[in-house]
XYZ file of C-alpha atoms in Angstrom:
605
model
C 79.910 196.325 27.723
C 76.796 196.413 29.876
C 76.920 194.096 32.732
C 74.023 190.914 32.493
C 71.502 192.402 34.968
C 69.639 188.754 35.232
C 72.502 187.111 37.197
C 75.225 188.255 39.821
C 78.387 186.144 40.377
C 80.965 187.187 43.742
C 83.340 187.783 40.743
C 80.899 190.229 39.029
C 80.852 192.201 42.458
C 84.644 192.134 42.440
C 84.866 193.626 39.073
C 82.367 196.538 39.947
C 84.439 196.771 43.167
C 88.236 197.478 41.254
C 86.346 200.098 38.886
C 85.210 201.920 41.771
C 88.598 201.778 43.195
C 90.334 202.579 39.723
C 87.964 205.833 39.355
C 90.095 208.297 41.969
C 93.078 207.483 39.902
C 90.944 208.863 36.849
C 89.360 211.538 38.434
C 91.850 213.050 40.752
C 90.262 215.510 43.656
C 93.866 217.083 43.792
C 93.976 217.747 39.840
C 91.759 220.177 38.411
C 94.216 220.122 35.501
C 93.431 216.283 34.414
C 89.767 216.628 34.923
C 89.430 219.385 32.385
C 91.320 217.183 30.260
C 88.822 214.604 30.656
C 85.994 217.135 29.900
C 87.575 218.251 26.859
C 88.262 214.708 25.459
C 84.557 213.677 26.804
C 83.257 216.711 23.935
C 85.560 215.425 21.289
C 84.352 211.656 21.682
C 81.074 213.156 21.090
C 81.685 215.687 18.024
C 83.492 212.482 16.534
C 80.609 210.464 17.323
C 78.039 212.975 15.768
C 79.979 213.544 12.538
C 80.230 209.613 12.246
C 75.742 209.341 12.297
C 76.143 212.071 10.267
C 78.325 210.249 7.135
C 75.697 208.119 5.882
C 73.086 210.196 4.883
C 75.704 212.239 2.716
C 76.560 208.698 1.248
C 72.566 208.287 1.066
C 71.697 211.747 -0.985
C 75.100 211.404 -2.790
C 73.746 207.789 -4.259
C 70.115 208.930 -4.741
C 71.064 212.120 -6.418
C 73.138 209.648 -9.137
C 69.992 207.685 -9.725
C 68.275 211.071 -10.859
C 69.106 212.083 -14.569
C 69.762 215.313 -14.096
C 72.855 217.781 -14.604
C 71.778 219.147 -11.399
C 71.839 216.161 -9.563
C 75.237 215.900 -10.612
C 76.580 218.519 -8.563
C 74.095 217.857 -5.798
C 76.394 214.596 -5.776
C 79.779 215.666 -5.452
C 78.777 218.420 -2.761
C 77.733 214.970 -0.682
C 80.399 213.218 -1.759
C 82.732 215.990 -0.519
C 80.590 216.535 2.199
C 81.599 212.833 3.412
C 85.186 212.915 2.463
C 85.259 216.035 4.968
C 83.031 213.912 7.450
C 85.620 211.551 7.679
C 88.720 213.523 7.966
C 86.972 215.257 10.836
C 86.055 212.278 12.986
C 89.539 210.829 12.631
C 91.008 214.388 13.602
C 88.726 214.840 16.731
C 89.516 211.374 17.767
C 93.489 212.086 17.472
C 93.121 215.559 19.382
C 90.863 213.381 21.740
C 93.611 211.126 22.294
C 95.968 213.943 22.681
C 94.458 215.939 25.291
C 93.786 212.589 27.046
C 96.919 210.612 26.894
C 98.677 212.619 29.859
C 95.595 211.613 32.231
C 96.694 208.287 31.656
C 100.175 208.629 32.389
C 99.164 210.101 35.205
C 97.086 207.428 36.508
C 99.652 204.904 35.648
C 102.460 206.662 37.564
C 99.725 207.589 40.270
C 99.318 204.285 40.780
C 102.569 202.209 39.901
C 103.930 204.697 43.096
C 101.519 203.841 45.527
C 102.055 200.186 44.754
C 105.699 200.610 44.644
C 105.601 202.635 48.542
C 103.152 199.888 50.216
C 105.471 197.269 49.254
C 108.102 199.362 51.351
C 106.424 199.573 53.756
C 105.137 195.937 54.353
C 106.931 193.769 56.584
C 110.306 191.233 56.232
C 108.078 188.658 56.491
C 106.392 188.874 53.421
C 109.457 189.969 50.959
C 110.742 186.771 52.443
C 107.528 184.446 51.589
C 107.408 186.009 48.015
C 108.931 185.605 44.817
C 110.561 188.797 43.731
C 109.962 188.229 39.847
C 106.209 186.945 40.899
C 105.878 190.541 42.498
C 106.779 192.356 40.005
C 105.357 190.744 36.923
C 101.889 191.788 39.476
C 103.177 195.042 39.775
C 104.075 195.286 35.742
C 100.873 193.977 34.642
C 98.501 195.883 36.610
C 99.773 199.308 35.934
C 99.880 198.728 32.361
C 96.169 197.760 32.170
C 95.454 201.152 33.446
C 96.258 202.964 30.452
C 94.633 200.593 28.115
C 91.496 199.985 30.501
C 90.904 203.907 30.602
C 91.096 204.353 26.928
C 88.544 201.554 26.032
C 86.079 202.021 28.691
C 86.206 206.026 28.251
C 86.263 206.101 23.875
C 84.908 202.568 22.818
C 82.349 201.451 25.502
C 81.132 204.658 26.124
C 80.747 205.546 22.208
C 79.392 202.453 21.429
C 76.624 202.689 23.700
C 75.347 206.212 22.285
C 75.772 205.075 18.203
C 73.760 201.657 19.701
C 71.324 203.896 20.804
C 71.639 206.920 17.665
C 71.468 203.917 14.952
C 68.075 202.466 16.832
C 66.382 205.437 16.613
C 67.623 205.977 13.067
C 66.092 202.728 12.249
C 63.150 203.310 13.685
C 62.481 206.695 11.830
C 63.564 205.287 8.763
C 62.452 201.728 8.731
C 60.367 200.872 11.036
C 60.778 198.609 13.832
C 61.278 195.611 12.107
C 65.227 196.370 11.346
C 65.313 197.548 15.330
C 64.723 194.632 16.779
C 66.342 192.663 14.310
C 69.521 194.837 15.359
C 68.387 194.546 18.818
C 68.370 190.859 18.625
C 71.506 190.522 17.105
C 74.061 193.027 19.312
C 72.248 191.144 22.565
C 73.232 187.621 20.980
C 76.697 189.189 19.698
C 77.160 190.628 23.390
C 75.512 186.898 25.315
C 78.115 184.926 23.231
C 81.136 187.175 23.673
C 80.922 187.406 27.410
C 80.401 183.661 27.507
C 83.066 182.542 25.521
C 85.482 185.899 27.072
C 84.263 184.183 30.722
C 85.533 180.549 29.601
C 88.803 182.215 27.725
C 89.515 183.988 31.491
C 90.104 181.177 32.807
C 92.914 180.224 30.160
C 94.357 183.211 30.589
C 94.422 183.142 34.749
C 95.805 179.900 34.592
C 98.385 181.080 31.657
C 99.277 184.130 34.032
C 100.231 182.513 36.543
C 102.527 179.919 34.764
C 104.011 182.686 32.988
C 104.822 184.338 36.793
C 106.024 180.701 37.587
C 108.454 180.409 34.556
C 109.434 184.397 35.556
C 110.111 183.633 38.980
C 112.662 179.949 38.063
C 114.535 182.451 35.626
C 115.155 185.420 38.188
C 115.820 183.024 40.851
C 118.154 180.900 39.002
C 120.150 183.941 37.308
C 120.579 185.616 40.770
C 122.007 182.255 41.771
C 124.607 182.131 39.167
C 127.554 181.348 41.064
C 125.814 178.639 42.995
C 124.725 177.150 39.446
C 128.093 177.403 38.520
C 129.479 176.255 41.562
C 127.819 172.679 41.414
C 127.043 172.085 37.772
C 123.566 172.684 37.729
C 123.032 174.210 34.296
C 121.942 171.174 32.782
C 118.944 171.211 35.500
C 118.168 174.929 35.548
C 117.439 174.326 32.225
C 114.883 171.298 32.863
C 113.693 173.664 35.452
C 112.914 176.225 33.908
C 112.044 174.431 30.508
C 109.112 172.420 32.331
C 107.461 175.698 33.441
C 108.161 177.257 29.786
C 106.611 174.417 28.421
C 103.371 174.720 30.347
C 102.887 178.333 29.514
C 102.980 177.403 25.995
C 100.715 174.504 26.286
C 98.342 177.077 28.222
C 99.110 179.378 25.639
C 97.803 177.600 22.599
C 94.567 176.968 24.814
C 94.271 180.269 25.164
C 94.991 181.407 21.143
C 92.743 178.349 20.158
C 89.522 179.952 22.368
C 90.204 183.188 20.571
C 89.655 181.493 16.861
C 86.208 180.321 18.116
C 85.259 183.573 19.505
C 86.393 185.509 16.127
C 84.630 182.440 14.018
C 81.125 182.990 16.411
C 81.182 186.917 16.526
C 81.505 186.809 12.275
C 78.613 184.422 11.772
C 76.238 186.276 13.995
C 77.435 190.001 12.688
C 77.283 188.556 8.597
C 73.998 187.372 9.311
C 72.460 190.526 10.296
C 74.067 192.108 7.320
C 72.989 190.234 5.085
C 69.121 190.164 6.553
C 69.049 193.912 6.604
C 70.449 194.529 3.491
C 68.446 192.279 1.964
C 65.203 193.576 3.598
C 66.194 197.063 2.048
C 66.134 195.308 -1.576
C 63.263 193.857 -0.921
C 61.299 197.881 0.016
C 63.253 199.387 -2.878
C 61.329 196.173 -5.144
C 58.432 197.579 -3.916
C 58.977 201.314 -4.601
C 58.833 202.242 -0.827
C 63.079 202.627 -0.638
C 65.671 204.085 -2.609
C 68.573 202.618 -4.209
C 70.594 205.130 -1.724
C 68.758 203.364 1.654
C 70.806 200.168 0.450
C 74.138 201.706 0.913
C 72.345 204.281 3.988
C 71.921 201.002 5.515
C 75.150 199.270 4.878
C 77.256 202.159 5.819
C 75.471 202.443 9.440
C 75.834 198.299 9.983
C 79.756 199.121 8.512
C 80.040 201.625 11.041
C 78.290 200.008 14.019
C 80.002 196.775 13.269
C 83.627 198.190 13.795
C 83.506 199.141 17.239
C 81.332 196.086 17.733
C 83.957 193.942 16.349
C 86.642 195.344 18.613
C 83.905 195.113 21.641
C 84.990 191.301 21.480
C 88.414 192.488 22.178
C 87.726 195.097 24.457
C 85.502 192.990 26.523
C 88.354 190.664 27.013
C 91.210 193.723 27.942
C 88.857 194.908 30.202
C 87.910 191.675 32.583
C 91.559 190.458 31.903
C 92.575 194.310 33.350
C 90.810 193.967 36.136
C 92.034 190.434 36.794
C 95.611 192.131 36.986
C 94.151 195.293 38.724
C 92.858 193.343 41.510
C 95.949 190.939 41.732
C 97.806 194.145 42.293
C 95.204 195.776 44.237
C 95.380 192.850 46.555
C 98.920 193.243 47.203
C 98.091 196.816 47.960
C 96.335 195.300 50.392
C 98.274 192.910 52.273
C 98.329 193.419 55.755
C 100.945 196.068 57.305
C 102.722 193.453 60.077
C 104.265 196.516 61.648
C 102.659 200.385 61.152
C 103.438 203.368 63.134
C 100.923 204.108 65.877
C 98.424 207.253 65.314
C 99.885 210.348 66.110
C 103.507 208.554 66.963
C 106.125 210.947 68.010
C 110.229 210.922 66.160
C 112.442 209.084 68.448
C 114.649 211.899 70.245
C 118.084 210.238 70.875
C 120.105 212.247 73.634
C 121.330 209.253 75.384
C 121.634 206.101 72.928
C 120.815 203.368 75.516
C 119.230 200.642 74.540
C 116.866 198.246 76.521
C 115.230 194.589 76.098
C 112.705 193.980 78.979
C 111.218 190.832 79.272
C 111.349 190.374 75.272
C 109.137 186.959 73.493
C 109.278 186.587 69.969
C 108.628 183.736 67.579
C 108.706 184.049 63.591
C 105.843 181.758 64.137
C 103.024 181.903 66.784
C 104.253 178.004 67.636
C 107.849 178.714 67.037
C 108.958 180.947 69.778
C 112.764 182.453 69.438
C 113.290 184.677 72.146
C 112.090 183.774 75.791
C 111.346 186.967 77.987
C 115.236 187.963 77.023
C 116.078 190.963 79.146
C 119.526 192.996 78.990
C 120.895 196.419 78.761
C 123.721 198.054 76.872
C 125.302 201.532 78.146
C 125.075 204.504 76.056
C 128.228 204.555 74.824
C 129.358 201.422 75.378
C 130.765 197.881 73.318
C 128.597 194.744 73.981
C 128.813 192.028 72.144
C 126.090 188.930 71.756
C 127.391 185.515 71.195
C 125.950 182.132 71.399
C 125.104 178.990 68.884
C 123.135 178.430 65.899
C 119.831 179.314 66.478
C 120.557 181.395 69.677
C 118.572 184.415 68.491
C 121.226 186.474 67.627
C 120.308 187.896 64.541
C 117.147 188.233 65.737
C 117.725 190.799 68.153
C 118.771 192.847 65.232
C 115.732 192.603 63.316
C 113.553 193.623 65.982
C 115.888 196.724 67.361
C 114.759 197.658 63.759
C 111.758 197.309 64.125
C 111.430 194.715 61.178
C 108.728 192.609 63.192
C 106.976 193.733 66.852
C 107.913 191.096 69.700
C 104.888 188.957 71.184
C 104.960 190.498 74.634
C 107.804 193.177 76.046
C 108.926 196.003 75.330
C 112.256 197.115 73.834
C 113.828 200.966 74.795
C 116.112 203.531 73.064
C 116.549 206.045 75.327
C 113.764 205.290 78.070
C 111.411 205.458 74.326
C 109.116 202.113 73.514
C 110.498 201.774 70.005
C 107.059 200.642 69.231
C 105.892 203.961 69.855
C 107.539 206.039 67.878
C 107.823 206.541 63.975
C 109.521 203.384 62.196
C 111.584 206.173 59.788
C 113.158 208.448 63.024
C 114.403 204.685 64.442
C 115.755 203.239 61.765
C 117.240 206.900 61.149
C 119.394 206.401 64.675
C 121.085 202.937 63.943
C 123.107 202.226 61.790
C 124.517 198.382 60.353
C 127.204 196.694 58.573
C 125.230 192.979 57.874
C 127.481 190.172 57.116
C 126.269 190.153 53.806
C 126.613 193.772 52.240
C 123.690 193.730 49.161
C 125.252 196.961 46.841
C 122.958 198.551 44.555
C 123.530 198.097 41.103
C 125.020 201.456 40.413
C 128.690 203.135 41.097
C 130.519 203.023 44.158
C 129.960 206.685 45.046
C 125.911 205.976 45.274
C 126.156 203.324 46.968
C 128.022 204.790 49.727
C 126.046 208.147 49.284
C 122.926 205.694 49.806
C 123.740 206.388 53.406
C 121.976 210.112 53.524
C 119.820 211.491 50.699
C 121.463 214.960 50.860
C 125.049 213.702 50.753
C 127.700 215.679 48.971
C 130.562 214.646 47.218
C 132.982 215.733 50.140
C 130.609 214.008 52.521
C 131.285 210.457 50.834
C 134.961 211.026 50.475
C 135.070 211.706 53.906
C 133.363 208.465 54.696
C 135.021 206.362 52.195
C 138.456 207.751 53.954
C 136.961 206.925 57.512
C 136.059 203.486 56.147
C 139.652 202.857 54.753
C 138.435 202.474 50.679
C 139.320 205.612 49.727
C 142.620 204.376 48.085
C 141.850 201.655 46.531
C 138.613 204.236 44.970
C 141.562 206.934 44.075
C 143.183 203.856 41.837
C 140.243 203.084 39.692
C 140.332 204.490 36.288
C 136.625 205.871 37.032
C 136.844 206.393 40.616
C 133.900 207.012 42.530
C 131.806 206.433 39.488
C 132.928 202.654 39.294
C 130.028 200.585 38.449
C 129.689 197.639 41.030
C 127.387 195.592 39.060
C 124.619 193.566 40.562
C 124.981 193.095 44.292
C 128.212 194.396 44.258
C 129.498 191.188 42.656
C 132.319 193.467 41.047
C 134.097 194.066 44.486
C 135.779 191.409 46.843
C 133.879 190.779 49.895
C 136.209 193.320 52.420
C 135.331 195.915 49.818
C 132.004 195.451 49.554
C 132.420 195.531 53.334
C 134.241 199.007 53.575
C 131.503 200.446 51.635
C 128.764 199.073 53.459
C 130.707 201.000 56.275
C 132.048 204.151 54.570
C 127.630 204.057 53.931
C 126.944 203.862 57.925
C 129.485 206.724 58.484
C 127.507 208.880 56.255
C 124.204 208.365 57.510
C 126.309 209.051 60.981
C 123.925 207.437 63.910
C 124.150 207.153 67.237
C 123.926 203.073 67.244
C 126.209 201.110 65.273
C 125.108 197.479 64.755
C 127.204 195.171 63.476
C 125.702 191.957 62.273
C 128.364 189.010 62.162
C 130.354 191.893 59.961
C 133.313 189.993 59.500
C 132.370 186.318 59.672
C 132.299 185.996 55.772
C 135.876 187.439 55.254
C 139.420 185.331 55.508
C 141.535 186.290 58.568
C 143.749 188.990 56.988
C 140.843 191.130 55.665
C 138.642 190.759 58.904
C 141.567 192.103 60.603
C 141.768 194.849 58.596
C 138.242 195.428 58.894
C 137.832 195.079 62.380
C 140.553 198.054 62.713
C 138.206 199.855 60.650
C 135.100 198.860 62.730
C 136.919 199.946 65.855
C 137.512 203.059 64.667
C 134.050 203.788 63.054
C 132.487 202.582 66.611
C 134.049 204.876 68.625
C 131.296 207.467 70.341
C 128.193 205.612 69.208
C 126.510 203.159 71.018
C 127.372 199.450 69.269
C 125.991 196.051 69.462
C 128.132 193.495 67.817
C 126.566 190.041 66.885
C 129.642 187.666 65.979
C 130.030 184.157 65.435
C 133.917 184.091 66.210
C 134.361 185.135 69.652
C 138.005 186.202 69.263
C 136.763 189.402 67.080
C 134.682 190.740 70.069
C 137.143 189.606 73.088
C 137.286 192.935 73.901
C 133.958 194.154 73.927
C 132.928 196.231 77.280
C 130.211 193.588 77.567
C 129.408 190.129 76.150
C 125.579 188.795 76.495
C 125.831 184.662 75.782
C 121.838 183.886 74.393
C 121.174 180.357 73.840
C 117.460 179.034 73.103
C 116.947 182.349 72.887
C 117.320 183.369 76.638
C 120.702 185.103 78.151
C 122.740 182.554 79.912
C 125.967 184.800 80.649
C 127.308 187.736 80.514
C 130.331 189.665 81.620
C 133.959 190.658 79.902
C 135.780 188.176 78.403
C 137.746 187.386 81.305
C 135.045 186.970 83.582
C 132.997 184.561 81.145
C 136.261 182.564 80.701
C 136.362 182.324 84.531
C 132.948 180.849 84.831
C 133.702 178.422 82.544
C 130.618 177.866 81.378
C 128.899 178.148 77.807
C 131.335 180.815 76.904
C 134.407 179.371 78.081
C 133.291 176.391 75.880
C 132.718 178.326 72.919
C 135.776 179.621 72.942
C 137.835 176.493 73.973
C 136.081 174.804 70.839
C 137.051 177.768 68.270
C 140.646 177.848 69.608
C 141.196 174.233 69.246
C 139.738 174.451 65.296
C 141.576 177.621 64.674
C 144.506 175.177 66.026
C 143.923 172.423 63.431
C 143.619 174.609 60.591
C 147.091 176.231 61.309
C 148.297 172.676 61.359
C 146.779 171.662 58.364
C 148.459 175.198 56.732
C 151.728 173.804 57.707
């Protein structure tokens, strides 16, 4: 539809601003292929469109030669007759091998840009996958890529169309007519278009506000049914169900708003299309009364206000895809466009690790500019070497890990692998060199064997046996009836925790870094398994570089070097023995967890 040139809203700008970013998508500068296929389905919207203003003057001579009595006429007839049955069949044939030449552009654009969307949300920071709902991301995600396909096909072979048999049919008129039946036509599509884009404009609203209860209701269900257990665990079904049953309930409310608007707009689109039908057809009565038109200009004139009312009709509908598809475009092209928190300088070189030592100079960090976590922390850990960090809730422990990845940038400070400012070099060769086994190991929904191939793209079957032997889960894989193509289901919730565990670190030994990191690796496992799995880990650490964050102190007691944080600055550090001789926060940590490990061997017994 044409956009109102008399007034211009900050939304109108918006709209004009997501076509102009939707049109690389459709025309491609790396695709030569695709924009011939636009040219050649361009030409077929127009032979279909010419054959269409063509059918009603063969419907025209075929009714005038009836009126003649004549056996000549007779034929004259059923050649125009024929000539419109073959009229038709040809505009719905060039508008099918329109469609076909077209429809892979469209896949095209939708993958084009479902991949770019898909990438920036990789590659935006922790912070906002933690701020945002995941089923609220992806309903964006879902319903902006599938507005592509429909908002290409109705702007490109309705709009477009529809503006040239607009045009055709007033000039028809006028040669015909006069300009009497022009501007009455005139009059009418400008009222038709006035009330559809007001009443479209009003139903927008419905359907924002229905959008975003329907991403509200979305997000309840995905966040309750990844929280099953904890559901189960304190008989919460009962309100999961009010929950999510409130939020279903104002969808459909805003729903039948929504379906309500549409009845009006179908009722008020009728009324003013009927009543330029039946004005012009009753104008052509009227000439043919007076012996200036022919009984055939009656049905001449029907057929062309048949025709022109069709895509008219559906220009309701397509005027409401179309600002509803760019309401989803731009929701999604907005999340395009959130910030990157943390982006590779220009021209940033690969971290080279020869010697993996790693550095924290005068580190501050806060998740929050008025929050601060770390306090100018400064340490050093060996190539080579064991250390361990300890220290209370809230210490900053866990921390430390997300920045040596490079999840977040500190305020002020620097931190150094290998003499290299991690914030200098490119985010994929750093997290390429470290490697982590996080208290709580997330599995892919998919067999064991990808999961622990997840470690290295170009991993071999050999490769992950090798790791999953290293990691000390290779028989207990060698008993499953399916092996290493054991389906772990969603999170891994098929496996105990110490397998999920040996996986996550049969994974690290593929990938095969020079830093291990092991985030509290053990803390979520009872004391026979962590044993086991601490064997493992001591084995898998030996030669690389490791930083151990634990919460027990009696897993790391014989770490090379243990750094005690607490408020987020280093308070101690030394061997175990030497921290237990300064008897100081450490020696109290660990006087604490001996005494409770004490009680809870009482209470065993």
């Amino acid at each position: 539809m044409p956009p109102d040139t008399t007034t211009s809203t900050p939304e109108d700008h918006d709209s004009w601003k997501v076509l102009r970013r939707f049109l690389p998508y459709l025309w491609p500068r790396d695709n030569p292929s695709l924009k011939r296929r636009i040219i050649v389905a361009m030409l077929f919207v127009l032979l279909a469109k010419g054959v269409t203003l063509a059918l009603p003057y063969a419907y025209k001579e075929a009714v005038d030669a009836m009126t003649t009595p004549a056996n000549e006429a007779a034929m004259v007839a059923i050649a125009f007759v024929l000539a419109y049955s073959a009229g038709r069949f040809a505009s719905v044939a060039f508008n099918n091998i329109r469609n076909i030449v077209f429809e892979r552009v469209g896949q095209e654009a939708t993958r084009t840009l479902a991949e770019d969307t898909f990438a920036r949300l990789h590659r935006l920071s922790l912070r906002f996958h933690l701020s945002r709902r995941t089923g609220e991301v992806t309903k964006v995600i879902e319903r902006g890529t599938k507005s592509i396909d429909i908002m290409l096909y109705f702007l490109l072979f309705n709009v477009a169309p529809t503006v040239i048999e607009l045009t055709a049919v007033a000039v028809i008129f006028y040669i015909s007519f006069g300009w009497e039946l022009v501007l009455a036509t005139a009059l009418t599509v400008g009222s038709y278009i006035a009330v559809t884009r007001w009443i479209t404009e009003w139903r927008n609203e419905l359907r924002r506000k229905m959008n975003e209860l329907d991403g509200t209701a979305l997000a309840r269900a995905v966040d309750s049914l990844l929280n099953y257990e904890t559901v189960k665990y304190f008989g919460a079904e009962k309100r999961e169900r009010e929950r999510y049953g409130e939020a279903a309930r104002e969808y459909a409310e805003a729903a039948i708003r929504s379906e309500n608007s549409l009845g009006l707009l179908n009722i008020s689109q009728s009324l003013i299309m009927n009543l330029l039908m039946g004005g012009a057809m009753a104008y052509t009565v009227w000439g043919w009364s007076q012996g200036r038109l022919t009984t055939g200009d009656l049905v001449f004139v029907n057929t062309y206000l048949t025709q022109l009312f069709r895509p008219l009709d559906m220009l309701g509908m397509v005027y409401r895809t179309v600002r509803q598809g760019i309401v989803d475009m731009a929701a999604m092209f907005r999340l395009i466009d959130t910030e990157t928190e943390v982006s590779d300088a220009p021209d940033a070189p690969a971290l080279v690790v020869r010697n993996a030592s790693i550095a924290f100079e005068n580190v501050v960090f806060g998740y929050e500019r008025d929050r601060t976590i770390l306090h100018g922390l400064s340490f050093e850990v060996p190539a080579g070497s064991h250390t361990a960090i300890v220290g209370p809730s809230g210490a900053g422990k866990s921390t430390i890990a997300r920045l040596l990845f490079r999840f977040y940038d500190p305020q002020s400070g620097r931190i150094l692998i290998d003499g290299q400012d991690i914030s200098k070099v490119t985010q994929e060769s750093l997290r390429a060199a470290i490697g982590i086994v996080p208290q709580d190991s997330v599995l892919f929904n998919d067999t064991i064997g990808y999961n622990i191939g997840y470690g290295s793209d170009s991993a071999s079957e050999e490769e992950i046996r090798r790791a999953a032997q290293g990691a000390a889960i290779l028989p207990f894989i060698e008993k499953l009836p399916q092996g290493l193509d054991t389906e772990v289901g969603e999170r891994g919730l098929k496996l105990s925790g110490g397998e999920k565990q040996r996986v996550a670190i049969a994974r690290t030994l593929v990938k095969d870094p020079p830093i291990l990191l092991l985030d509290e690796a053990t803390s979520a496992l009872d004391s026979r398994t962590e044993q086991d799995i601490l064997s493992t880990l001591h084995h898998v650490s030996e030669r690389r570089t490791t930083i151990a964050i634990a919460h027990r102190l009696s897993t790391i007691a014989d770490a090379d070097n243990i750094l005690v944080l607490e408020h987020g600055r280093l308070a101690e550090q030394g061997t175990h023995g030497a921290l237990l001789a300064m008897n100081g926060l450490y020696a109290e940590m660990w006087a604490r967890q001996a005494a409770e490990s004490e009680e809870e061997r009482d209470a065993a017994e």
